[in-house]
Coordinates of C-alpha atoms in Angstrom, one line a residue:
Chain A
M1 CA -0.3 0.1 -0.2
R2 CA 1.3 3.3 -1.0
Y3 CA -0.1 6.9 -0.5
G4 CA -0.4 8.5 -3.8
R5 CA 3.5 8.4 -5.2
G6 CA 5.3 8.0 -2.4
P7 CA 6.8 4.8 -0.8
E8 CA 5.1 1.5 -0.4
I9 CA 3.8 2.1 3.3
L10 CA 3.1 -1.8 3.4
R11 CA 4.2 -4.3 1.0
D12 CA 4.0 -8.1 0.9
L13 CA 1.7 -8.5 3.8
S14 CA 0.0 -12.1 3.9
F15 CA -2.5 -12.7 6.9
D16 CA -5.4 -14.5 7.8
L17 CA -7.9 -13.3 10.6
P18 CA -9.7 -16.4 11.4
R19 CA -13.0 -15.9 12.1
G20 CA -13.8 -16.0 15.7
S21 CA -10.2 -15.1 16.9
F22 CA -7.8 -12.4 19.1
Q23 CA -4.9 -10.8 17.8
F24 CA -2.5 -7.7 18.9
L25 CA -1.0 -5.6 16.4
T26 CA 2.0 -4.2 17.9
G27 CA 5.1 -2.2 16.4
P28 CA 6.9 1.1 16.2
S29 CA 5.7 4.2 15.4
G30 CA 5.4 4.8 11.6
A31 CA 5.5 0.7 11.2
G32 CA 1.9 1.2 9.3
K33 CA -0.5 -0.1 12.2
T34 CA -2.7 2.2 11.0
S35 CA -2.3 2.0 7.6
L36 CA -2.7 -1.8 7.6
L37 CA -6.0 -0.5 10.1
R38 CA -7.0 1.6 7.3
L39 CA -7.3 -1.4 5.0
I40 CA -8.9 -3.9 7.0
Y41 CA -11.5 -1.4 8.2
L42 CA -12.2 0.1 4.2
A43 CA -11.2 3.2 4.9
A44 CA -8.6 2.8 2.1
K45 CA -7.9 1.1 -0.9
P46 CA -4.7 -1.4 -1.5
S47 CA -2.7 -0.3 -4.1
R48 CA -1.8 -3.6 -5.0
G49 CA -2.1 -7.2 -3.8
L50 CA -5.6 -9.1 -2.4
I51 CA -7.4 -8.4 0.8
S52 CA -10.2 -10.9 1.0
Y53 CA -13.0 -9.4 3.0
F54 CA -15.8 -12.0 4.1
G55 CA -14.8 -13.6 0.8
R56 CA -15.2 -10.7 -1.3
D57 CA -12.2 -9.1 -2.9
A58 CA -12.4 -5.4 -1.5
A59 CA -10.4 -4.1 -4.6
T60 CA -13.0 -5.2 -6.5
L61 CA -15.8 -4.4 -4.2
P62 CA -18.3 -1.7 -5.8
R63 CA -18.6 1.0 -3.7
N64 CA -22.6 0.4 -2.9
E65 CA -21.5 -2.5 -0.9
L66 CA -19.2 -0.9 1.0
P67 CA -22.0 0.4 4.0
D68 CA -22.9 -3.4 4.5
L69 CA -19.4 -4.6 4.7
R70 CA -18.7 -1.7 7.3
R71 CA -21.1 -2.4 9.3
R72 CA -20.2 -6.3 10.0
V73 CA -16.9 -4.2 11.6
G74 CA -16.4 -1.8 14.2
V75 CA -13.7 0.5 14.9
V76 CA -12.3 2.3 17.9
F77 CA -10.4 5.4 16.5
Q78 CA -7.2 6.2 18.5
E79 CA -8.6 10.4 18.3
F80 CA -11.7 8.7 19.1
R81 CA -13.8 10.9 16.1
L82 CA -16.8 11.3 18.2
L83 CA -19.2 14.3 16.5
G84 CA -18.8 16.9 18.6
H85 CA -22.0 18.3 18.4
M86 CA -24.0 15.1 19.8
N87 CA -24.2 13.7 23.0
V88 CA -22.4 10.8 24.3
F89 CA -26.7 8.5 23.9
D90 CA -26.5 9.8 19.8
N91 CA -22.8 9.5 19.4
V92 CA -23.3 5.7 20.2
A93 CA -26.3 4.7 18.9
L94 CA -24.8 6.4 15.7
P95 CA -24.3 2.9 14.1
L96 CA -28.1 1.9 14.7
R97 CA -29.1 5.0 13.5
V98 CA -27.2 4.7 10.6
A99 CA -28.2 1.1 10.1
G100 CA -32.0 2.5 10.1
R101 CA -32.9 1.2 14.0
K102 CA -35.8 3.4 15.7
R103 CA -35.0 5.0 18.9
Q104 CA -37.0 3.1 20.7
D105 CA -35.7 -0.2 19.9
Y106 CA -32.3 0.3 21.0
A107 CA -32.5 3.6 23.8
E108 CA -32.5 0.8 26.7
D109 CA -29.1 -1.0 25.1
V110 CA -27.1 2.0 24.4
A111 CA -28.1 3.3 28.3
E112 CA -27.3 -0.3 29.4
L113 CA -23.9 -0.3 27.5
L114 CA -22.7 3.3 28.4
A115 CA -24.1 2.3 32.3
W116 CA -21.3 -0.7 32.4
V117 CA -18.5 1.4 30.6
G118 CA -19.1 4.0 33.3
L119 CA -21.0 6.4 31.7
G120 CA -24.4 6.2 32.6
E121 CA -24.2 9.3 34.3
K122 CA -23.0 11.6 31.0
M123 CA -25.2 10.1 28.1
N124 CA -26.1 14.1 27.9
A125 CA -22.7 15.5 28.1
L126 CA -21.3 16.7 24.8
P127 CA -17.8 15.0 24.1
A128 CA -16.0 18.1 24.9
T129 CA -16.8 18.2 28.4
L130 CA -15.5 14.4 29.1
S131 CA -11.8 13.3 29.8
G132 CA -9.6 11.5 27.3
G133 CA -10.3 8.4 29.0
E134 CA -14.3 8.9 29.1
Q135 CA -14.3 9.7 25.0
Q136 CA -12.2 6.7 24.9
R137 CA -15.3 4.5 26.3
V138 CA -17.4 6.4 23.9
A139 CA -15.9 5.5 21.0
I140 CA -15.3 2.1 22.5
A141 CA -18.8 1.7 23.3
R142 CA -19.6 3.3 19.7
A143 CA -17.8 0.4 18.3
V144 CA -19.4 -2.7 20.2
V145 CA -22.4 -1.5 20.2
G146 CA -23.6 -3.1 17.0
Q147 CA -22.4 -6.3 17.5
P148 CA -19.8 -6.7 15.0
E149 CA -18.4 -9.3 13.7
V150 CA -14.9 -7.9 13.5
L151 CA -13.8 -5.1 16.3
I152 CA -10.6 -3.4 15.5
A153 CA -9.5 -1.1 18.1
D154 CA -6.4 1.7 17.5
E155 CA -4.5 2.1 21.3
P156 CA -8.1 1.7 23.1
T157 CA -6.6 1.6 27.1
G158 CA -4.0 4.7 25.9
N159 CA -5.7 6.9 27.5
V160 CA -7.9 5.0 30.6
D161 CA -6.5 4.2 33.9
P162 CA -4.9 0.4 34.4
E163 CA -8.1 -0.6 35.9
M164 CA -10.4 0.4 33.1
G165 CA -8.0 -0.8 30.9
M166 CA -8.5 -4.1 32.5
R167 CA -12.1 -3.9 32.3
L168 CA -12.4 -2.9 28.5
L169 CA -9.8 -5.7 27.7
R170 CA -12.5 -8.1 29.5
L171 CA -15.6 -6.4 27.4
F172 CA -13.2 -7.1 24.3
A173 CA -12.5 -10.7 25.5
E174 CA -16.4 -11.3 26.1
L175 CA -17.5 -9.7 22.5
N176 CA -14.7 -12.6 21.6
K177 CA -15.9 -15.4 23.2
L178 CA -19.2 -14.5 21.4
G179 CA -17.8 -14.8 18.3
T180 CA -16.2 -11.3 17.2
T181 CA -13.4 -11.4 15.8
I182 CA -10.9 -8.6 17.5
I183 CA -7.4 -7.2 16.3
I184 CA -6.2 -4.9 18.4
A185 CA -3.7 -2.4 18.4
T186 CA -1.1 -1.2 21.2
H187 CA 2.0 -0.3 21.9
D188 CA 1.2 -1.6 26.1
L189 CA 2.9 -5.1 26.3
Q190 CA 1.7 -5.5 29.4
L191 CA -2.0 -5.5 28.0
V192 CA -1.1 -7.9 25.3
R193 CA 1.0 -10.1 28.2
M194 CA -2.6 -10.7 30.2
L195 CA -4.3 -12.7 27.3
D196 CA -3.3 -15.2 25.3
A197 CA -3.5 -14.3 21.5
P198 CA -1.3 -14.0 18.8
V199 CA 0.2 -10.6 18.8
M200 CA 1.3 -9.4 15.0
T201 CA 4.6 -7.3 14.5
L202 CA 4.9 -4.7 11.9
S203 CA 8.4 -3.5 11.2
N204 CA 9.2 -1.8 7.9
G205 CA 6.8 -2.7 6.5
H206 CA 6.8 -5.9 7.2
L207 CA 5.0 -8.5 9.1
H208 CA 6.0 -11.3 11.6
I209 CA 3.7 -13.3 13.4
R210 CA 4.3 -14.6 16.7
P211 CA 1.9 -17.7 18.1
P212 CA -0.2 -17.6 21.1
R213 CA 1.9 -18.1 24.7
S214 CA -0.2 -21.7 24.7
E215 CA 0.7 -22.8 21.6
R216 CA 4.3 -21.4 21.8
L217 CA 5.0 -23.2 25.3
R218 CA 3.7 -26.7 23.7
M219 CA 6.2 -26.0 21.0
R220 CA 9.0 -25.5 23.7
E221 CA 8.1 -28.5 25.3
E222 CA 7.5 -30.2 22.5
A223 CA 11.5 -29.1 21.6
E224 CA 12.9 -29.4 25.2
A225 CA 11.3 -33.5 25.2
E226 CA 12.8 -33.6 21.4
A227 CA 16.1 -32.5 22.8
E228 CA 15.5 -34.7 25.8
A229 CA 15.6 -37.4 23.7
E230 CA 18.4 -36.5 21.5
R231 CA 20.3 -36.2 25.1
V232 CA 19.4 -39.2 26.0
S233 CA 20.2 -41.5 23.3
A234 CA 23.5 -39.7 22.5
A235 CA 26.6 -40.2 25.1
P236 CA 28.2 -37.5 26.9
A237 CA 25.1 -35.4 27.6
V238 CA 25.8 -31.4 27.4
A239 CA 23.9 -28.8 29.7
A240 CA 21.2 -27.5 27.1
P241 CA 21.1 -24.2 26.1
R242 CA 18.9 -21.9 27.7
T243 CA 15.2 -21.6 25.9
P244 CA 14.3 -18.1 25.5
D245 CA 11.3 -16.3 26.9
P246 CA 8.5 -17.3 24.5
D247 CA 6.7 -14.0 26.6
D248 CA 9.5 -11.6 25.0
P249 CA 7.9 -10.0 22.2
S250 CA 11.1 -8.3 21.1
N251 CA 12.9 -11.4 21.0
P252 CA 12.9 -12.4 17.3
D253 CA 14.0 -16.3 17.5
T254 CA 10.2 -16.5 19.7
D255 CA 8.8 -14.8 16.2
M256 CA 6.9 -17.3 13.9
T257 CA 6.8 -15.3 10.3
G258 CA 3.0 -15.2 9.1
G259 CA 4.2 -12.9 6.4
H260 CA 6.8 -12.8 4.0
D261 CA 10.0 -12.3 5.5
D262 CA 12.8 -10.2 3.3
Chain B
M1 CA -34.2 -3.0 31.2
T2 CA -32.5 -4.0 34.6
D3 CA -33.3 -1.5 37.8
G4 CA -31.3 0.7 38.7
L5 CA -29.6 1.3 35.8
P6 CA -29.6 5.2 34.0
K7 CA -32.7 6.3 31.6
P8 CA -31.9 7.0 27.9
P9 CA -32.3 10.6 27.2
S10 CA -35.8 11.6 26.6
G11 CA -36.3 13.7 23.4
G12 CA -36.1 13.3 19.8
N13 CA -32.3 11.7 17.6
G14 CA -30.3 14.7 18.2
R15 CA -28.7 16.6 14.6
L16 CA -26.1 14.2 12.5
L17 CA -25.3 17.8 10.5
P18 CA -24.1 20.0 13.7
P19 CA -25.5 23.7 13.1
D20 CA -23.4 26.1 10.9
A21 CA -25.2 29.5 11.1
G22 CA -22.1 31.0 9.7
R23 CA -22.6 29.5 6.5
D24 CA -26.2 29.1 6.6
R25 CA -27.0 33.0 7.1
P26 CA -25.2 34.6 4.0
L27 CA -26.9 31.7 2.2
F28 CA -30.4 32.0 3.3
V29 CA -30.0 35.6 2.7
V30 CA -29.1 35.2 -0.6
A31 CA -31.5 32.4 -1.2
A32 CA -34.5 34.6 -0.1
I33 CA -32.9 37.5 -2.5
L34 CA -33.3 35.1 -5.3
V35 CA -36.9 34.1 -4.4
F36 CA -38.0 37.1 -4.2
L37 CA -36.6 38.6 -6.9
A38 CA -38.3 35.6 -8.8
C39 CA -41.9 36.6 -6.9
I40 CA -41.3 39.9 -8.5
A41 CA -40.8 38.5 -12.0
A42 CA -43.5 35.6 -11.6
L43 CA -45.7 39.3 -10.0
G44 CA -44.3 41.4 -13.0
A45 CA -45.2 38.8 -15.9
R46 CA -48.8 38.2 -14.1
G47 CA -49.4 42.2 -14.1
A48 CA -47.9 42.7 -17.8
W49 CA -50.4 40.1 -18.7
L50 CA -53.2 41.3 -16.8
Q51 CA -52.5 44.9 -18.0
A52 CA -52.7 43.5 -21.6
Q53 CA -55.9 41.8 -21.2
R54 CA -57.7 45.0 -20.1
W55 CA -55.9 46.9 -23.2
T56 CA -56.9 44.9 -26.0
T57 CA -60.2 43.7 -23.8
D58 CA -60.9 47.8 -24.6
L59 CA -59.3 47.6 -27.6
E60 CA -61.4 44.7 -29.0
T61 CA -64.7 46.2 -27.9
S62 CA -64.3 49.6 -29.4
L63 CA -64.2 50.6 -33.3
T64 CA -63.9 54.1 -34.5
I65 CA -65.4 55.3 -37.2
Q66 CA -63.8 58.6 -38.8
I67 CA -66.5 60.9 -41.4
R68 CA -64.1 62.9 -43.8
P69 CA -66.0 65.9 -44.6
G70 CA -66.8 66.2 -48.1
E71 CA -67.6 68.6 -50.7
S72 CA -71.1 69.5 -50.1
R73 CA -71.6 67.4 -47.0
D74 CA -73.0 68.3 -43.4
A75 CA -70.0 66.5 -41.1
E76 CA -71.8 66.8 -38.7
A77 CA -75.3 65.2 -39.8
D78 CA -73.0 62.7 -41.7
A79 CA -71.9 61.6 -38.1
T80 CA -75.1 61.3 -36.7
L81 CA -76.4 58.9 -39.2
A82 CA -73.5 57.2 -38.9
A83 CA -74.2 56.5 -35.4
E84 CA -77.7 56.1 -36.0
I85 CA -77.3 53.3 -38.8
T86 CA -73.8 51.7 -37.3
A87 CA -76.2 51.0 -33.7
G88 CA -78.8 49.2 -35.7
F89 CA -76.0 46.7 -36.2
D90 CA -75.9 43.6 -34.7
G91 CA -73.4 42.8 -32.1
V92 CA -72.9 46.7 -31.6
E93 CA -74.1 48.0 -27.9
Q94 CA -73.3 51.9 -28.3
A95 CA -72.7 54.1 -31.4
T96 CA -71.6 57.6 -30.5
S97 CA -71.1 60.6 -32.8
R98 CA -68.2 63.3 -31.9
G99 CA -68.8 66.6 -32.6
R100 CA -66.4 69.1 -33.9
D101 CA -65.7 70.2 -30.3
H102 CA -64.7 67.0 -29.9
A103 CA -62.0 66.8 -32.5
L104 CA -60.3 70.3 -31.7
A105 CA -60.0 69.0 -28.2
L106 CA -58.4 66.2 -29.5
L107 CA -56.0 68.3 -31.2
T108 CA -55.5 70.8 -28.6
P109 CA -52.4 68.8 -26.8
W110 CA -50.7 69.5 -30.2
L111 CA -51.8 72.6 -31.4
G112 CA -52.8 75.1 -28.5
E113 CA -56.2 76.0 -27.6
G114 CA -57.9 78.7 -30.6
N115 CA -54.9 78.4 -33.1
L116 CA -57.3 76.5 -35.7
P117 CA -59.3 78.8 -38.0
D118 CA -62.7 77.9 -37.5
D119 CA -63.7 77.2 -41.1
L120 CA -61.0 74.2 -41.0
P121 CA -62.8 70.9 -42.1
L122 CA -61.8 68.2 -39.3
P123 CA -63.1 64.7 -39.6
L124 CA -65.0 63.6 -37.1
L125 CA -65.5 60.5 -34.6
V126 CA -68.0 58.0 -33.8
D127 CA -67.3 55.8 -31.3
V128 CA -69.0 52.2 -30.9
R129 CA -68.6 49.9 -28.0
T130 CA -69.1 46.5 -29.5
R131 CA -70.2 43.7 -27.0
P132 CA -67.6 41.7 -25.7
G133 CA -67.1 38.6 -27.6
S134 CA -69.6 39.2 -30.6
L135 CA -68.4 40.2 -34.4
V136 CA -69.3 43.6 -36.1
D137 CA -70.2 43.1 -39.9
T138 CA -67.1 46.2 -40.7
E139 CA -67.7 45.5 -44.3
G140 CA -71.5 45.6 -44.5
L141 CA -71.4 48.8 -41.8
Q142 CA -68.9 50.1 -44.5
A143 CA -71.0 49.3 -47.6
R144 CA -74.0 51.1 -45.7
L145 CA -72.0 53.9 -45.0
D146 CA -70.7 54.4 -48.7
A147 CA -74.4 54.0 -49.7
E148 CA -75.5 57.2 -48.0
G149 CA -72.5 59.1 -49.7
M150 CA -70.4 60.0 -47.0
T151 CA -66.3 59.8 -46.6
A152 CA -66.2 56.9 -43.9
R153 CA -63.4 54.8 -43.0
I154 CA -64.2 52.6 -40.1
D155 CA -60.8 51.5 -37.5
D156 CA -61.2 48.1 -36.0
H157 CA -58.2 48.9 -33.7
G158 CA -57.2 45.1 -34.8
R159 CA -53.4 46.2 -35.1
W160 CA -52.9 48.1 -31.9
A161 CA -54.5 45.0 -30.1
Q162 CA -52.1 42.9 -31.7
A163 CA -49.5 45.1 -31.4
V164 CA -50.3 45.4 -27.4
R165 CA -50.5 41.5 -27.3
R166 CA -47.2 41.1 -28.6
A167 CA -45.6 43.2 -25.7
A168 CA -47.7 41.9 -23.2
G169 CA -46.4 37.8 -24.8
T170 CA -42.6 39.6 -24.6
A171 CA -43.3 40.8 -21.1
Q172 CA -44.2 37.3 -20.2
A173 CA -41.7 35.6 -21.9
L174 CA -38.9 38.2 -20.6
G175 CA -40.8 37.3 -16.8
L176 CA -40.7 33.3 -17.3
G177 CA -37.0 33.5 -18.4
L178 CA -35.7 35.6 -15.7
L179 CA -37.4 33.3 -13.6
A180 CA -35.9 30.0 -15.2
L181 CA -32.2 32.2 -15.1
L182 CA -33.0 32.7 -11.1
A183 CA -33.9 29.1 -10.6
G184 CA -31.0 28.0 -11.9
A185 CA -28.9 30.7 -10.1
A186 CA -30.3 29.4 -6.8
A187 CA -29.6 25.6 -7.7
A188 CA -26.1 26.4 -8.3
V189 CA -25.6 28.8 -5.1
I190 CA -27.1 25.9 -3.2
A191 CA -25.2 23.1 -5.0
F192 CA -21.3 25.0 -4.2
A193 CA -23.2 25.7 -0.7
A194 CA -23.7 22.2 -0.3
R195 CA -20.4 21.5 -1.7
A196 CA -18.3 23.0 0.7
S197 CA -20.4 22.4 3.6
L198 CA -19.3 18.9 2.6
A199 CA -16.1 19.7 2.5
A200 CA -16.2 21.1 5.8
R201 CA -17.7 18.5 7.5
L202 CA -15.7 15.4 6.4
D203 CA -14.8 14.7 9.9
V204 CA -18.1 13.6 10.4
I205 CA -18.9 12.1 6.7
D206 CA -16.1 9.3 7.3
A207 CA -17.7 8.9 11.2
L208 CA -20.7 8.4 9.2
H209 CA -19.6 6.0 6.4
L210 CA -17.5 3.8 8.9
C211 CA -20.7 3.4 11.2
G212 CA -21.8 1.7 7.5
A213 CA -23.9 4.5 6.4
E214 CA -25.1 4.7 3.0
D215 CA -24.3 7.5 0.4
R216 CA -27.7 7.9 -0.1
F217 CA -28.5 8.3 3.6
I218 CA -25.9 10.8 3.7
A219 CA -27.3 12.9 0.7
G220 CA -30.8 12.4 2.6
L221 CA -29.3 14.5 5.6
F222 CA -28.0 17.7 2.8
Q223 CA -31.2 17.1 1.1
R224 CA -33.1 18.0 4.6
R225 CA -31.2 20.1 5.6
F226 CA -30.8 22.3 2.3
F227 CA -34.4 21.6 2.1
M228 CA -35.7 23.2 5.1
L229 CA -32.9 26.5 4.4
G230 CA -34.6 27.4 0.8
L231 CA -38.1 26.9 2.1
K232 CA -37.3 28.9 5.1
A233 CA -35.8 32.0 2.5
G234 CA -38.0 31.2 0.2
V235 CA -41.2 32.1 3.0
A236 CA -38.8 35.6 4.1
G237 CA -38.4 36.1 -0.3
A238 CA -42.2 35.4 -0.8
I239 CA -43.6 37.6 2.3
F240 CA -41.2 41.0 1.2
A241 CA -42.1 40.6 -2.6
G242 CA -45.9 40.3 -1.1
L243 CA -45.3 43.6 0.2
V244 CA -43.3 45.4 -2.6
S245 CA -46.1 44.6 -4.9
L246 CA -48.8 45.7 -2.3
L247 CA -47.2 48.7 -2.0
V248 CA -46.4 49.3 -5.9
S249 CA -50.1 48.7 -6.1
L250 CA -51.2 51.1 -3.4
G251 CA -48.6 53.8 -5.0
D252 CA -50.1 55.8 -7.9
A253 CA -48.0 54.3 -10.7
P254 CA -48.3 55.4 -14.4
A255 CA -50.4 53.1 -16.6
D256 CA -47.2 52.8 -18.8
M257 CA -44.9 51.8 -15.7
A258 CA -47.9 49.8 -13.9
F259 CA -46.9 47.7 -17.5
F260 CA -43.5 46.3 -16.1
L261 CA -44.3 47.0 -11.6
P262 CA -45.7 43.6 -10.2
Q263 CA -49.0 44.6 -8.8
W264 CA -51.1 43.3 -6.4
A265 CA -54.8 42.0 -8.3
S266 CA -55.6 40.1 -4.9
D267 CA -56.8 37.3 -7.0
P268 CA -55.8 33.4 -6.3
F269 CA -53.1 33.7 -8.3
E270 CA -50.7 36.0 -6.2
F271 CA -51.8 33.3 -3.6
V272 CA -50.9 30.7 -5.0
L273 CA -47.3 31.8 -6.0
L274 CA -46.5 33.5 -2.8
A275 CA -47.3 30.0 -1.2
L276 CA -45.4 28.0 -3.5
A277 CA -42.8 30.4 -3.9
P278 CA -41.0 28.8 -0.9
I279 CA -41.8 25.2 -1.7
L280 CA -40.2 25.4 -4.9
A281 CA -37.3 27.2 -3.3
G282 CA -37.2 24.1 -0.8
L283 CA -37.5 21.5 -3.1
T284 CA -34.7 22.9 -5.9
S285 CA -32.4 23.4 -2.7
A286 CA -32.5 19.8 -2.0
I287 CA -32.6 18.9 -5.0
S288 CA -29.7 20.3 -6.2
A289 CA -27.8 19.7 -2.7
R290 CA -28.3 16.1 -3.3
L291 CA -27.3 15.6 -6.4
A292 CA -24.3 17.9 -5.9
V293 CA -23.2 15.5 -2.7
A294 CA -24.4 12.3 -4.4
S295 CA -21.8 13.5 -6.8
D296 CA -18.8 14.5 -4.5
L297 CA -19.7 11.0 -2.8
R298 CA -19.0 8.9 -5.7
G299 CA -15.2 10.1 -5.9
R300 CA -14.9 8.7 -2.6
W301 CA -14.1 5.2 -1.3

């Protein structure tokens, strides 16, 4: 993907987001995380390559079919993108209203969701009067209110305290259990460690995919078992090399390349 | 719903497009002026048509017979006889012989009073008023007058009526052309404003798109907004045009000026026109805004 005639921001990425999966997306600033998310939530067209979206090729998708697909995706933007002239309730209800649902049909659901994210008392407030964390929660509530099949969140816990961050992560996990595919872009490695989920790391326009911790442990156990078997069969025994920590995302030895490497 | 949860806010949905008074106010004024001018043009065209109708009716229901003085003929007696003969023809309501004094009075504005010698032979006139819608056999009348030996010429005013009708037609065509131009200008101004409004609110449009809004949903928002703006501007423009027309009618405008000025005739046409103007202004605004926004949105992904 490139913007205008500029250099390619993302190239040779190949990955699959299985239905109902949960993954983190990390990488340094400028690595192309937001561009990748823009491709995923259909805000940009790929300049080349194929993005298959619910079985449809995004590049050849007719414009009139975009809204239906976008309704199946909820997005939490890093900069929230709340509508400043509308109150919290109306901001959260926006996807339902756009989908043509009547206010009386969704009013109580929206109020309940807002209460759950701790904004029950601020339904009439305008976004400008809210703190950054509160705005973020409004953005999250808006993204999940339509029970999307895919939820994309760009730094969703960046402006909230750790307790609220945990609560939001639990919300994402609950949604995932209900079948929603979740992608969370974050710099917060603490957050990444809280869930047993694969981590996609973008660096210099390329993507590396690290499997979930449970899978890495299983792989390590298998490797250790193989090593042990080799040690037993081989003589004389030598000290086994230390196995790297699978939880360290910066450790390239534990990465499983999901994309095309250089 | 679980007890203890906060109640959703009462009332209707908030506006999806933010209010934009800074941009809307000048646009409202421009649209109101355009509607005012359109109403004035329509009322002016209508006034010209009504005036032409009155004039042509006057011309078409009258004839003039000119009796030229001849040798050894008494023109006054000929005029009286001609009036009597004419009064007996079908379709004639009244025929009045005008004497020499009347002929002199007609010449006074050009020649001054008392400047004509008494023995100057002057043609005398017979004014004939016909019944509306009936035709007088002017050829038969001419033959009768000729048979009496007088030198008479009948003028049925046909060419004047035709000229008035032509002038009225031209005034009407001008009025309608002006109306079309003003409607086009209004549509162009609204389309420009709608595009500017769309460009100024790309953040809202992006948010709506990413929430799954269809182009027609977004175009509908602009359509409703500009319909209301056009409607309100139309009401203001129509009321102002009605007041101006009323003031012109109450004033003492000369007849030749009145041909081009909007005249309040208090007939249903004026009320229908002024009632329709805001609706037409609203529809023109709505359609041009929708088309402009839909066309801009098609260029985005």
